[in-house]
Amino acid sequence: MEAFAFYLMAALATAAAVLVVTERQVFNAALYLAAVLALVAGLFGFLGADFLAAAQVLLYVGGILVLIVFAVMLSSVRDGRVRSQINAQWLPALAVSLAVAVAVVEAVRRSSFAAADVQAAPTTGALGMLLFNEMALPFEAVSLALLAALVGAVFFSRKERPDGAAGDAK
Amino acid sequence: MIGLAHFLVLGAVLFSIGIFGVLTRRNIIGILMSIEIMFNAVNLNLVAFNRYLYGGDLWGQGDAIFVITLAAGEAVVGLALVLAIYRNLKTVYVEKMDLLKG
């Protein structure tokens, strides 16, 4: 049962990821990306990371994906329906990605991990303690990065003023 | 019995699918989506290592939270740049963004 659940989620995630990178309609690719993100959240739950599964759904599926769909709709191109979305270098790209996959799988096959089987426990409280004690410095650094991202997004997405003072010149 | 190797192989497969997408997508939003797939593969590996090798600790999951947060920041800035480029060049295809070639 456990193995069946894993293989089902893994197969669906892989198929959806392949569709994300090959689908001609960018909007449909965004919907397949939603499937990938939700399935990864399910795999987090499978691994006992309950808080992370919830954060994945809230942040990725509820946040980043909505942003991507917004960007797709705001920059919709008329001829996207007929033209291929894959450029001419797909064969070398396929070789590179296959080489990476084969190298990592071979490295995993050759290495042995001393598995410590621990019972899964609720992680939210312990994760909060970790974030605000040992990980306090990276936590603050990430807050600064988020502030910079916020300011940067506002800067890049503001409208040009008519007197041309807003920076992004035509 | 599902072990660590299963998750590492799945992470490798998802990561290489993301690499393929980054290298072949013409639409810049498609490239950003492929990058998100790669982030997810990395997060899967982090959490799997955490679960199977260091079951008592949560450092892998804490790292994954930071990766998710920075991915959100990256998506915000990246999509704002995409829309700024679209306003100026009227295209989202990367081969059309050739201003530096003159």
Tab-separated table of N, CA and C in Angstrom, chain A residues 131-132 135-144, chain B residues 66:
chain	number	residue	atom	x	y	z
A	131	LEU	N	13.589	27.064	13.810
A	131	LEU	CA	13.686	28.279	12.990
A	131	LEU	C	14.049	29.490	13.833
A	132	PHE	N	13.544	29.552	15.064
A	132	PHE	CA	13.789	30.763	15.857
A	132	PHE	C	14.918	30.618	16.849
A	135	MET	N	18.315	28.491	13.673
A	135	MET	CA	18.272	29.057	12.325
A	135	MET	C	17.856	30.514	12.344
A	136	ALA	N	18.073	31.232	13.447
A	136	ALA	CA	17.594	32.607	13.521
A	136	ALA	C	18.326	33.508	12.541
A	137	LEU	N	19.627	33.283	12.363
A	137	LEU	CA	20.392	34.163	11.459
A	137	LEU	C	19.959	33.996	10.006
A	138	PRO	N	19.902	32.756	9.465
A	138	PRO	CA	19.355	32.640	8.109
A	138	PRO	C	17.914	33.114	8.000
A	139	PHE	N	17.149	32.970	9.059
A	139	PHE	CA	15.772	33.471	9.034
A	139	PHE	C	15.750	34.972	8.789
A	140	GLU	N	16.597	35.699	9.519
A	140	GLU	CA	16.637	37.153	9.326
A	140	GLU	C	17.177	37.508	7.952
A	141	ALA	N	18.180	36.746	7.485
A	141	ALA	CA	18.718	37.018	6.148
A	141	ALA	C	17.647	36.831	5.090
A	142	VAL	N	16.811	35.800	5.270
A	142	VAL	CA	15.752	35.563	4.304
A	142	VAL	C	14.717	36.674	4.361
A	143	SER	N	14.464	37.213	5.566
A	143	SER	CA	13.525	38.340	5.633
A	143	SER	C	14.057	39.524	4.844
A	144	LEU	N	15.368	39.755	4.966
A	144	LEU	CA	15.965	40.858	4.203
A	144	LEU	C	15.846	40.604	2.705
B	66	PHE	N	13.512	27.453	3.676
B	66	PHE	CA	14.222	28.613	3.114
B	66	PHE	C	14.231	28.559	1.594
